[in-house]
mmCIF file of C-alpha atoms in Angstrom:
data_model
loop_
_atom_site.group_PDB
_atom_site.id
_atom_site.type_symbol
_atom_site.label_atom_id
_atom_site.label_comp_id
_atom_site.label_asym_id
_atom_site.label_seq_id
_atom_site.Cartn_x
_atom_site.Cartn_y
_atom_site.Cartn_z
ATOM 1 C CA UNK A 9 -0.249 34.266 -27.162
ATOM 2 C CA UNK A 10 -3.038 35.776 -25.229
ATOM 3 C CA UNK A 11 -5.966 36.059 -27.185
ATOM 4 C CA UNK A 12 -7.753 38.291 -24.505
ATOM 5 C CA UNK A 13 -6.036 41.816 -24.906
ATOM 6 C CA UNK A 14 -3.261 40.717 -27.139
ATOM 7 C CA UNK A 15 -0.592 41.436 -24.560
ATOM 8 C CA UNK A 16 1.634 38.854 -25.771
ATOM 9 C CA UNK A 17 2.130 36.863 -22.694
ATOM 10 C CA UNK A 18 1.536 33.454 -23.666
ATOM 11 C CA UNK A 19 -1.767 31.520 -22.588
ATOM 12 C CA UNK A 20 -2.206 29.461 -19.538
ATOM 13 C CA UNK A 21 -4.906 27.009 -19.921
ATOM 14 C CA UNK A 22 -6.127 24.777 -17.030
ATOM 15 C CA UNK A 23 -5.694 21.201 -18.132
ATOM 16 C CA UNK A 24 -8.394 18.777 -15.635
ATOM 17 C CA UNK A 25 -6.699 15.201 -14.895
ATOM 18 C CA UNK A 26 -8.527 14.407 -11.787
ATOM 19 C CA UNK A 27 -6.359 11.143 -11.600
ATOM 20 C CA UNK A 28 -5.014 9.246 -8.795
ATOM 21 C CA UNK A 29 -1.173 10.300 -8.726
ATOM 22 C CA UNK A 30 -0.090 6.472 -8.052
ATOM 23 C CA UNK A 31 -2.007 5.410 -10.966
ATOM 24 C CA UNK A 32 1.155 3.521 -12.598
ATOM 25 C CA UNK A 33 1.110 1.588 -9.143
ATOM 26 C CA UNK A 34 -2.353 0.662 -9.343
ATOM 27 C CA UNK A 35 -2.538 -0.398 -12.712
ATOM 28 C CA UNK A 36 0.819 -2.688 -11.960
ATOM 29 C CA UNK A 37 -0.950 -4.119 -8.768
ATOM 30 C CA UNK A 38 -4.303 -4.775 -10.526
ATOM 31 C CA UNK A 39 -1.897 -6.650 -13.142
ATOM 32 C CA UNK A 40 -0.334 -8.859 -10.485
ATOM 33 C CA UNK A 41 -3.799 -9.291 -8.669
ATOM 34 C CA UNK A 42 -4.869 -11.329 -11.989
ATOM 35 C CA UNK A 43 -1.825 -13.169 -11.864
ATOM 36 C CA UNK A 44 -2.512 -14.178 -8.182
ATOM 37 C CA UNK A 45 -5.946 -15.038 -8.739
ATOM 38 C CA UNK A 46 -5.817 -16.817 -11.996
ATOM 39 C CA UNK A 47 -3.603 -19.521 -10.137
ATOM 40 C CA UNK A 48 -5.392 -19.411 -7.482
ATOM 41 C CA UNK A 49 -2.560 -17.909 -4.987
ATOM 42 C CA UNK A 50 -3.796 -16.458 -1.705
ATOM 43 C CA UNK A 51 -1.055 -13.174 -1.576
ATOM 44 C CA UNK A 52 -0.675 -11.586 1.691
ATOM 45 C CA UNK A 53 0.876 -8.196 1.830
ATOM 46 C CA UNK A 54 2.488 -8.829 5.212
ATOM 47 C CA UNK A 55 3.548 -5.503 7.337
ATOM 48 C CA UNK A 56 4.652 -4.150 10.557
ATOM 49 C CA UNK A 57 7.498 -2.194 12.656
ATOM 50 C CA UNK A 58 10.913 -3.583 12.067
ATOM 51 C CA UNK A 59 10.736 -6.139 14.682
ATOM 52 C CA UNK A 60 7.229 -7.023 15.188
ATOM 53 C CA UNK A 61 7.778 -10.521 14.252
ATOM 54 C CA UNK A 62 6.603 -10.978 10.585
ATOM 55 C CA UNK A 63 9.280 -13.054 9.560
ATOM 56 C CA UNK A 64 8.958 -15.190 13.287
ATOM 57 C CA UNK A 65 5.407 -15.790 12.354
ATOM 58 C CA UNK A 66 6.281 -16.939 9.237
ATOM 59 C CA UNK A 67 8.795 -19.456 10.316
ATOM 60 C CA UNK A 68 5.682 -20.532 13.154
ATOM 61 C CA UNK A 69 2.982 -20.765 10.487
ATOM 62 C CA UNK A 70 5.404 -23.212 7.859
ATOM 63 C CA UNK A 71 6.146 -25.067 11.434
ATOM 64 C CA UNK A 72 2.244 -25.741 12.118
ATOM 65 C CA UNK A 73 1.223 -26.186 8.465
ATOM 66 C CA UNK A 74 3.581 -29.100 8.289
ATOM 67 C CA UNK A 75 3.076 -29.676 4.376
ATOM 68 C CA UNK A 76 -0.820 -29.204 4.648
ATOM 69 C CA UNK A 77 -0.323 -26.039 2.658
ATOM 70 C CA UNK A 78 2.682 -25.081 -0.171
ATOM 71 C CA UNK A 79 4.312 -21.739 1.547
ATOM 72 C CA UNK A 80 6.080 -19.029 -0.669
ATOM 73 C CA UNK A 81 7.315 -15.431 0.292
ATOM 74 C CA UNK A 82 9.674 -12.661 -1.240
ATOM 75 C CA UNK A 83 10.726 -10.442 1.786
ATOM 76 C CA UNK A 84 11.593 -6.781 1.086
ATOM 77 C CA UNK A 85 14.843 -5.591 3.153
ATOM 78 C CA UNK A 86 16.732 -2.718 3.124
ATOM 79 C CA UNK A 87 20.092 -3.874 3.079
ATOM 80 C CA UNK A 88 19.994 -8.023 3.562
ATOM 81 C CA UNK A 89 19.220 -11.361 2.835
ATOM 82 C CA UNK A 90 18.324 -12.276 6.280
ATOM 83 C CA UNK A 91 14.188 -12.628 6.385
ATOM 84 C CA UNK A 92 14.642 -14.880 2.843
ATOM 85 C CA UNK A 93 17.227 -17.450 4.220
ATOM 86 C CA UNK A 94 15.290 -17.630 7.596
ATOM 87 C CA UNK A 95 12.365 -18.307 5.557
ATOM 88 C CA UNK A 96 14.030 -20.488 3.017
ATOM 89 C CA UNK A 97 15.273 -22.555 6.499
ATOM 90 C CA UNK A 98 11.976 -23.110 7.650
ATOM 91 C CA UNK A 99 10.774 -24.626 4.328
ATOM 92 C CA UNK A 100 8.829 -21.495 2.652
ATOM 93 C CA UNK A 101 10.122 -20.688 -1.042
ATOM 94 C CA UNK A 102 11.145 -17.173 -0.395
ATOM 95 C CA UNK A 103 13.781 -14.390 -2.106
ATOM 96 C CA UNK A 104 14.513 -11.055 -1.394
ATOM 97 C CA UNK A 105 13.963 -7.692 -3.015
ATOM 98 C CA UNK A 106 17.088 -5.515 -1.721
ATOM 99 C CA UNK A 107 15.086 -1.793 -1.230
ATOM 100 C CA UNK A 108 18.494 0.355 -0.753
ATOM 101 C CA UNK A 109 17.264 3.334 0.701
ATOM 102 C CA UNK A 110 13.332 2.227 -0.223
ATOM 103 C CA UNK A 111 10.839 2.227 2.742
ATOM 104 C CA UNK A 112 8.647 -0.102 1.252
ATOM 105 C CA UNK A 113 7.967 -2.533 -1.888
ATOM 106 C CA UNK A 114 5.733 -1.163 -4.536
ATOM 107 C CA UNK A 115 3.672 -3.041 -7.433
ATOM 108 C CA UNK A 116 6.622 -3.312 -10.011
ATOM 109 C CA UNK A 117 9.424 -4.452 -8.005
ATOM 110 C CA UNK A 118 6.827 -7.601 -6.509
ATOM 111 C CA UNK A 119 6.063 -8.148 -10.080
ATOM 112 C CA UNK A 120 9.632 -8.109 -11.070
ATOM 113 C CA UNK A 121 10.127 -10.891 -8.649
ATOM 114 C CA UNK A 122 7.489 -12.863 -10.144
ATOM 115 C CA UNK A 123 9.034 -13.387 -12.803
ATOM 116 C CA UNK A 124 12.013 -14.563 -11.833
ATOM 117 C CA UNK A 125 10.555 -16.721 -8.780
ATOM 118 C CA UNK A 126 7.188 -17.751 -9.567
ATOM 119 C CA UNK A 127 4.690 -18.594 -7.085
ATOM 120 C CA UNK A 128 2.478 -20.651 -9.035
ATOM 121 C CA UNK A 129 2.733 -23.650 -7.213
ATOM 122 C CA UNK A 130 1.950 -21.970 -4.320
ATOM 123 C CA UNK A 131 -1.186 -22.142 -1.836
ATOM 124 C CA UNK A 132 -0.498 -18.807 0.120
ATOM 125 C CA UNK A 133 2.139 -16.304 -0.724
ATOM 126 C CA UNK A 134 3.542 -13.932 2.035
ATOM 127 C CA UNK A 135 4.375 -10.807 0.822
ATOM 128 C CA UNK A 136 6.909 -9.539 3.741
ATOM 129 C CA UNK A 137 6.646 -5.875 3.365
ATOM 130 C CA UNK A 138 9.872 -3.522 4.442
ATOM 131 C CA UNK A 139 9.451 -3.415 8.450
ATOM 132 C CA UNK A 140 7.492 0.374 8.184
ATOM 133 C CA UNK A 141 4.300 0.979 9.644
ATOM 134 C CA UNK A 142 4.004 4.196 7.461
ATOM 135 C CA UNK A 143 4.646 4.103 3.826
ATOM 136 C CA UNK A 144 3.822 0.327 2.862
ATOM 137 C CA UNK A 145 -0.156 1.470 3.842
ATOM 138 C CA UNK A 146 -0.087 4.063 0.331
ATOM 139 C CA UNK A 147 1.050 0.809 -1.978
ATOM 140 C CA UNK A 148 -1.163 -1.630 -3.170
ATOM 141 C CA UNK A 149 0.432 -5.002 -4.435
ATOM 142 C CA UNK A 150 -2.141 -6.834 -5.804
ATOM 143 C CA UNK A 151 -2.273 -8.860 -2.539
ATOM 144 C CA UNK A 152 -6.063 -10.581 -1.696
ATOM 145 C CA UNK A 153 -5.647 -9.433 1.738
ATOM 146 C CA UNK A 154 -3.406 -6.729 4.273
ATOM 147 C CA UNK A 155 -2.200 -8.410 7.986
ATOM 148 C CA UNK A 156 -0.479 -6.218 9.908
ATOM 149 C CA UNK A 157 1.733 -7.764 13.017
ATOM 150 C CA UNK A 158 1.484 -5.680 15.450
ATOM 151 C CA UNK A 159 3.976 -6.928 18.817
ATOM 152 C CA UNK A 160 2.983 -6.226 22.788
ATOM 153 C CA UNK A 161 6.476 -4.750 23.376
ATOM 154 C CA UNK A 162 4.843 -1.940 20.621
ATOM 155 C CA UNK A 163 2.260 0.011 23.276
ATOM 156 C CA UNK A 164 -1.688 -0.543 22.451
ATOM 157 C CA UNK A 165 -1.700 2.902 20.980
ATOM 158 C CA UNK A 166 0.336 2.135 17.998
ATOM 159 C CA UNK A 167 -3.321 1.719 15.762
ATOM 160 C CA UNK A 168 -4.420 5.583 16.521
ATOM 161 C CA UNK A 169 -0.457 6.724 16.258
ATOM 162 C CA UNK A 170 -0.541 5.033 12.582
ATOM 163 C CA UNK A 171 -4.124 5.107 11.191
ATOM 164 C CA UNK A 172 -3.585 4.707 7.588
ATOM 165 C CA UNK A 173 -1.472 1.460 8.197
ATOM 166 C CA UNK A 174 -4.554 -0.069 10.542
ATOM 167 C CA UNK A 175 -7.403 1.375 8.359
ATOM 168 C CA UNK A 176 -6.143 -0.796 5.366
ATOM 169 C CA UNK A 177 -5.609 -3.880 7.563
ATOM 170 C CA UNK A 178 -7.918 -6.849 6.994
ATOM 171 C CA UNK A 179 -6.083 -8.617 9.630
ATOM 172 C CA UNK A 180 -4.036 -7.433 12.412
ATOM 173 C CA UNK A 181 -2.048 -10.256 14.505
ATOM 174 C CA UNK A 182 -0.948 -9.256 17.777
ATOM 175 C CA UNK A 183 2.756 -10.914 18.315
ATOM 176 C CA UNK A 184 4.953 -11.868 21.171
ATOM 177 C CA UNK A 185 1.469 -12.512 23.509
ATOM 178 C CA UNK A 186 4.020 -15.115 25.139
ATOM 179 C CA UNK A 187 5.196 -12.044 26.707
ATOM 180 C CA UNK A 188 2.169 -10.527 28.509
ATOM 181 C CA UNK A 189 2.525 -11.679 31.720
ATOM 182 C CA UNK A 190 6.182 -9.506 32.089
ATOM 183 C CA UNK A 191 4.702 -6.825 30.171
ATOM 184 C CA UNK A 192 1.832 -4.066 31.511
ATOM 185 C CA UNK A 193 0.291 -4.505 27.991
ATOM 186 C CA UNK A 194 -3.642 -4.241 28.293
ATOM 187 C CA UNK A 195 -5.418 -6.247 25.542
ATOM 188 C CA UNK A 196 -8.507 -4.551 25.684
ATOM 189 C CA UNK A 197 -7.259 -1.094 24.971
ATOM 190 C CA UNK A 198 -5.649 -2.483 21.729
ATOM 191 C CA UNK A 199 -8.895 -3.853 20.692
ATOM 192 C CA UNK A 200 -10.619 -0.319 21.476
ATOM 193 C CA UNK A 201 -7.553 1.486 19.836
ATOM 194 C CA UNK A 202 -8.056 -0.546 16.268
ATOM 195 C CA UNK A 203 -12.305 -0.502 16.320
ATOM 196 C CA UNK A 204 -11.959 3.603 15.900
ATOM 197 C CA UNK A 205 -9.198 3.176 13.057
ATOM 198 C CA UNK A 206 -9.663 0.183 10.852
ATOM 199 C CA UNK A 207 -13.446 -0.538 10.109
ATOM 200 C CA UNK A 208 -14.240 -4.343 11.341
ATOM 201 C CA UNK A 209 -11.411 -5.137 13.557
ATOM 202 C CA UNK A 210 -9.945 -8.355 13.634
ATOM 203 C CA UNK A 211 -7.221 -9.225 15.819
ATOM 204 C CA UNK A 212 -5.772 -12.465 16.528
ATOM 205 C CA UNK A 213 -2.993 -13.179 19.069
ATOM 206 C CA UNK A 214 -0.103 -14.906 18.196
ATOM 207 C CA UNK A 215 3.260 -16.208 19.551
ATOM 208 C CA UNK A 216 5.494 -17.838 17.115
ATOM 209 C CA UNK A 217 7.777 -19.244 20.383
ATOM 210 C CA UNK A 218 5.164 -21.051 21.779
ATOM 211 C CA UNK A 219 2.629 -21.736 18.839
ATOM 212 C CA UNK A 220 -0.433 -19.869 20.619
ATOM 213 C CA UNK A 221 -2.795 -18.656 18.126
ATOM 214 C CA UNK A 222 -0.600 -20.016 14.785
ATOM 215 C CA UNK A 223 -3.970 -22.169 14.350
ATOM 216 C CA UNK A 224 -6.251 -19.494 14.566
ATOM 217 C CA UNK A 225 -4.297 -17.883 12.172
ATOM 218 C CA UNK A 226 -3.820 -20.704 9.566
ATOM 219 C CA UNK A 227 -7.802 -21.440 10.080
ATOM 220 C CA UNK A 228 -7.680 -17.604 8.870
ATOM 221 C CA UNK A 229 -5.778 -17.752 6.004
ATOM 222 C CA UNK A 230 -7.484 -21.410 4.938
ATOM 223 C CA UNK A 231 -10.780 -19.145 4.819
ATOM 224 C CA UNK A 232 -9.147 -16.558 2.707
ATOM 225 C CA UNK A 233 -8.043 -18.964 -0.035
ATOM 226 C CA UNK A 234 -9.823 -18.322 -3.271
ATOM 227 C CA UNK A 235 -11.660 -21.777 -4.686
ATOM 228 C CA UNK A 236 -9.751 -23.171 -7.149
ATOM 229 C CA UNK A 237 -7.698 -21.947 -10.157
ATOM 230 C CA UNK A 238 -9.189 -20.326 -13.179
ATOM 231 C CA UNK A 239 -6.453 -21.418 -15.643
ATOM 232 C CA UNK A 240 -7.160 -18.329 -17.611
ATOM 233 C CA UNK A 241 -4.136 -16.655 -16.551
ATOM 234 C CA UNK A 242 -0.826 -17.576 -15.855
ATOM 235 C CA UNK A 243 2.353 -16.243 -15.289
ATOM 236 C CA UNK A 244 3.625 -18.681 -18.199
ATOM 237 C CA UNK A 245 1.495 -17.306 -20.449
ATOM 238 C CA UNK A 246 0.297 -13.601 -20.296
ATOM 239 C CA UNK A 247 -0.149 -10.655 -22.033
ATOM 240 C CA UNK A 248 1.316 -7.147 -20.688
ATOM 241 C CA UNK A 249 -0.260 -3.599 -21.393
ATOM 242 C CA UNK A 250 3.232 -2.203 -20.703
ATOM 243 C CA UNK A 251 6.322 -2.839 -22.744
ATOM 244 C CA UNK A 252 9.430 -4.684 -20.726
ATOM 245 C CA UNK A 253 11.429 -7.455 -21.387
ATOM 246 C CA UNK A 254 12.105 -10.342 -19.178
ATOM 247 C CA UNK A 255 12.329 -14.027 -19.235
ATOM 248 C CA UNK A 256 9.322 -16.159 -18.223
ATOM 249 C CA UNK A 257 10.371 -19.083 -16.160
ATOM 250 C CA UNK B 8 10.558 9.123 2.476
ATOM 251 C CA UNK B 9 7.574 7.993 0.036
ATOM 252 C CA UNK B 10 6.582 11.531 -0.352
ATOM 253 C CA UNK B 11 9.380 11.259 -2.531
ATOM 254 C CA UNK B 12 8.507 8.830 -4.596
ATOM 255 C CA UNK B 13 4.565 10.521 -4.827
ATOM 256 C CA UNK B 14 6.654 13.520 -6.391
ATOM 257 C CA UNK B 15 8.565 11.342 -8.912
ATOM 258 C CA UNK B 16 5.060 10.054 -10.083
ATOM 259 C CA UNK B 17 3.182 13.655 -9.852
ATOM 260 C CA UNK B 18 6.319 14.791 -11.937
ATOM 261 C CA UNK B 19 6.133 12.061 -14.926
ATOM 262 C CA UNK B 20 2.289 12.919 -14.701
ATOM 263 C CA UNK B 21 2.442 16.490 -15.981
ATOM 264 C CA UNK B 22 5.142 15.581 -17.944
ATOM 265 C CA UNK B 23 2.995 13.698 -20.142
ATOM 266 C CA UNK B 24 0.233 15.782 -20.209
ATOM 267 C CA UNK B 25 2.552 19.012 -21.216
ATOM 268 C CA UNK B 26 3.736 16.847 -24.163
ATOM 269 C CA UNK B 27 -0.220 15.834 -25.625
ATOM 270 C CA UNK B 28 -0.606 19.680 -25.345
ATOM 271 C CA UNK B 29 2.569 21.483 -26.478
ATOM 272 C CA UNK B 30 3.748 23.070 -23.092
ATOM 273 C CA UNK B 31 6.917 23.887 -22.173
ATOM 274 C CA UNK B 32 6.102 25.477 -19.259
ATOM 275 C CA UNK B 33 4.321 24.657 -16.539
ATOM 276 C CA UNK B 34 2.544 27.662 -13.650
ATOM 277 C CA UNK B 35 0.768 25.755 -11.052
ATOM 278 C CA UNK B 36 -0.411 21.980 -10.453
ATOM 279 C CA UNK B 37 -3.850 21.297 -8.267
ATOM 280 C CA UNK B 38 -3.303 17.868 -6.188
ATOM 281 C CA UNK B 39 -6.003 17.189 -3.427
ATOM 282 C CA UNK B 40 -4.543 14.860 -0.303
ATOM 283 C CA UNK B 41 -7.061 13.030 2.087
ATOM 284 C CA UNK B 42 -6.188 13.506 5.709
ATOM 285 C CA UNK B 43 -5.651 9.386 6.296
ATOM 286 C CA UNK B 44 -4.052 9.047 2.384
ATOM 287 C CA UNK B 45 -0.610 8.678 4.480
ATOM 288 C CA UNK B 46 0.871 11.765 2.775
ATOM 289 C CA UNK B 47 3.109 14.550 4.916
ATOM 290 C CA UNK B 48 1.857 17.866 3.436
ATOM 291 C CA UNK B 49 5.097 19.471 4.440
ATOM 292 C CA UNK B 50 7.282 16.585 3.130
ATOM 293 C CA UNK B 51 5.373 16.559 -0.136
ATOM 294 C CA UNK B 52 6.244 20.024 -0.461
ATOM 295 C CA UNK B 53 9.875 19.501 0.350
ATOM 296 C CA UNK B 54 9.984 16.742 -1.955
ATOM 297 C CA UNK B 55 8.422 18.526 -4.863
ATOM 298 C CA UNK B 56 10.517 21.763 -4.044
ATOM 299 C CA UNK B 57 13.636 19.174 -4.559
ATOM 300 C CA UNK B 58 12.570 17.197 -7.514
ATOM 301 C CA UNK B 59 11.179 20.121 -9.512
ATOM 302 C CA UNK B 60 14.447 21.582 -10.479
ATOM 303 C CA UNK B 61 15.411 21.187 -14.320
ATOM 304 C CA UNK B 62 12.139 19.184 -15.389
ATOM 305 C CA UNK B 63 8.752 20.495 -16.269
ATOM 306 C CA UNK B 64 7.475 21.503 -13.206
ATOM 307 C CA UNK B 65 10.331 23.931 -12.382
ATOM 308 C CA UNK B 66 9.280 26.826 -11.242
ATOM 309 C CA UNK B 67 5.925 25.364 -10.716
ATOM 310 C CA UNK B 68 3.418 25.867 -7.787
ATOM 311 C CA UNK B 69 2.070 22.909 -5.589
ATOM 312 C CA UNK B 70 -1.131 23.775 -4.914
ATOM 313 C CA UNK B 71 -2.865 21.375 -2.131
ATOM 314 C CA UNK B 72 -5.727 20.839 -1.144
ATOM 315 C CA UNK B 73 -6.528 18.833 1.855
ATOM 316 C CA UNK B 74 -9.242 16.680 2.438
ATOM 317 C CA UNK B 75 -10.440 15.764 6.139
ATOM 318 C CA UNK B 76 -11.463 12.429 6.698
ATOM 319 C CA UNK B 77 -15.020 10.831 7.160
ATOM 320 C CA UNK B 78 -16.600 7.944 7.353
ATOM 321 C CA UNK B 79 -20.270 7.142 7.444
ATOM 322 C CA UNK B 80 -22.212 3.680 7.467
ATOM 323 C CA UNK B 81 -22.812 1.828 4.478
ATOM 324 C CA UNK B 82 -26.127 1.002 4.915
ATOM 325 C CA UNK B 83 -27.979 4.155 6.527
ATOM 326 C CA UNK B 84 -25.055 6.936 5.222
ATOM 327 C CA UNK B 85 -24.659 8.095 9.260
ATOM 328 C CA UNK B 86 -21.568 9.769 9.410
ATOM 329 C CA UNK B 87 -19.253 8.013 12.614
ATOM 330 C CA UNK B 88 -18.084 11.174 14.636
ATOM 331 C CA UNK B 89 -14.011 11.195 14.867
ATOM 332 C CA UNK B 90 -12.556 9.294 17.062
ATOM 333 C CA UNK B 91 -15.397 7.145 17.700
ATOM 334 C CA UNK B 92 -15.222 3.285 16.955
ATOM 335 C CA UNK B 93 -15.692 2.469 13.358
ATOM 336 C CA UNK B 94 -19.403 0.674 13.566
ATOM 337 C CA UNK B 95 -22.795 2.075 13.055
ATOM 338 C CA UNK B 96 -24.715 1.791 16.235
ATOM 339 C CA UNK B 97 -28.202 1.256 14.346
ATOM 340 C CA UNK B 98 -26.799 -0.917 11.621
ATOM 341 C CA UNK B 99 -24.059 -2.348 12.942
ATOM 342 C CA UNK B 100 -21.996 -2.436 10.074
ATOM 343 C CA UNK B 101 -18.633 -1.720 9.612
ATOM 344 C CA UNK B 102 -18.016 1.832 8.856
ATOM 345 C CA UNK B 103 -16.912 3.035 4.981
ATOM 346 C CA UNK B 104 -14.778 6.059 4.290
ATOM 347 C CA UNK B 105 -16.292 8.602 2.259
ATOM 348 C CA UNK B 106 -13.343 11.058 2.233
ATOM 349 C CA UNK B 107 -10.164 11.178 3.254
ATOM 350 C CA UNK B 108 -7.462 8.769 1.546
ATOM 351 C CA UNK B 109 -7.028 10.864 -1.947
ATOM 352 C CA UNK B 110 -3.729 11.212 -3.617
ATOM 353 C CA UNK B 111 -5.272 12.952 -6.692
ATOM 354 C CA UNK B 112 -3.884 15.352 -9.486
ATOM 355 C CA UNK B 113 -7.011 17.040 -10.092
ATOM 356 C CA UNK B 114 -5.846 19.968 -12.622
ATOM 357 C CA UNK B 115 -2.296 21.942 -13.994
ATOM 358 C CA UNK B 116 -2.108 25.090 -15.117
ATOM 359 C CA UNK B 117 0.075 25.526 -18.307
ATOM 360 C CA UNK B 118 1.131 27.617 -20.950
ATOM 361 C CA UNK B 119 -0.338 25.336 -23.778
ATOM 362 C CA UNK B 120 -0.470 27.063 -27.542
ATOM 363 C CA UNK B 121 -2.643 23.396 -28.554
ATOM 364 C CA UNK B 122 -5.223 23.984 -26.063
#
């Protein structure tokens, strides 16, 4: 009751949070970062339109690392399978999380597929975000690193038309450069359209049909790689701050 | 479409912090939103106007406030004018944003006899 003039209406009291709304997200992804980096997993959140070529790179980098590294991915789709057995084809481990209606994968569901398909014998997994170049910015993973594929069919202004997606990208690969010469795509102006939306651009070009750039790229990723494994966590063995129930494979 | 999913976690959010303090009821919730946080003001409050109905925040106010962006060098603080590329012309570093990519629940307003 109110206390000031007795009126009877009851109180209302200002309660301070000052929290980040996704909090649940980021605790989950700071749980599956420690997972990642206790085996020594390179995890790259992998995003882009719906048909910039994330899954084609894919099948190019697994093509050039012949062997040299151990390749493993879980692709998020809407509605199929497709990305996974492509990927499964070219020799990386890889499963799918079905989204339904989702536009893109958040901390829990990658973690749920950890479980079930671990990626501890892995050197680099792909995490092949749901082709969006909006929503999959907001969620983080637990990944070591962001690439965005960006393709030349796209238009160089696609960085200042979807800032938050660029400004979180460590990496962005430019796709499809096999088809410059048929295209009036202008390099440059992609360059100068990323430098005033993600802070130290990076840009590699890329064509997973002829191979150009797949080295640069796997130099890239080689550099990423953390040193060795810790052993002090592993996906075998682990304690959880949250209460679910699953198998450990 | 994950303003939606913002509002499912905003909602669970007060939920829990109505239950430590005895509140059924629920008048007004502050969130601040950074202009480059990837939120849609308008969708968040279409979302929230749609996933309010029969939990604690029913009848609730969305109050938002929004945050432009900026970013400034790390080394020498010199804020990078909009638009302009994302490197400090003295320092040379890579700009660092200061504001601008919140998704916060800062404060709710409830009726709250334990307060």
């Amino acid at each position: 009751m109110c206390e000031t003039c007795g009126c009877g209406d009851p109180e209302i009291v200002p309660v301070e949070v000052q929290e980040r709304i996704l909090s649940d997200n980021d605790a989950q992804a700071a749980h599956n970062r420690r997972h990642f980096e206790g085996l020594a997993v390179l995890a790259i959140n992998l995003m882009g339109s719906p048909g910039a070529g994330k899954t084609a790179v894919l099948e190019a980098t697994a093509r050039a690392a012949g062997g040299r590294l151990r390749l493993g991915a879980v692709s998020g789709d809407l509605a199929t399978d497709r990305d996974a057995d492509r990927l499964n084809a070219a020799g990386i481990r890889s499963t799918t999380i079905t989204t339904g209606s989702a536009c893109h994968l958040d901390a829990r569901l990658v973690h749920h597929t950890l479980h079930h398909a671990p990626c501890s014998d892995c050197d680099v997994f792909f995490i092949e975000n749901v082709g969006n170049l909006v929503c999959p910015a907001i969620y983080d993973l637990g990944q070591a690193a962001n690439v965005v594929a960006l393709s030349v069919t796209e238009g160089e202004d696609k960085p200042l038309k979807y800032p938050v997606m660029f400004q979180k990208a460590d990496l962005v690969l430019l796709t499809k450069v096999d088809l410059i010469p048929h295209l009036d795509f202008d390099v440059h102006a992609v360059e100068d359209a990323l430098s005033r939306v993600m802070p130290d651009a990076k840009l590699l070009k890329v064509s997973a049909k002829t191979g150009e750039g797949i080295d640069a790229w796997l130099e890239w990723l080689e550099a990423q790689r953390p040193a060795q494994r810790s052993g002090s966590t592993s996906l075998e063995h682990h304690a959880h701050s949250h209460e679910h129930s699953h198998e450990h494979h | 479409m994950h303003e939606y999913s913002i509002v499912g976690s905003l909602i669970d959010r007060v939920q829990q912090e109505a239950v430590l303090h005895g509140s059924t009821r629920v008048h007004r919730l502050h969130v601040k939103i950074g202009e480059l946080a990837g939120v849609e003001l308008d969708l968040l409050k279409t979302a929230f106007d749609t996933f309010r109905e029969r939990t604690i925040c029913e009848g609730a106010e969305l109050a938002i406030d929004s945050v432009a962006a900026v970013w400034a060098c790390p080394s020498c603080d010199r804020v990078i004018a909009r638009g302009a590329v994302l490197r400090c012309d003295t320092c040379g570093r890579p700009a660092r944003m200061i504001h601008g990519d919140e998704i916060i629940l800062e404060r709710i307003e409830m009726e709250a006899p334990d307060v």
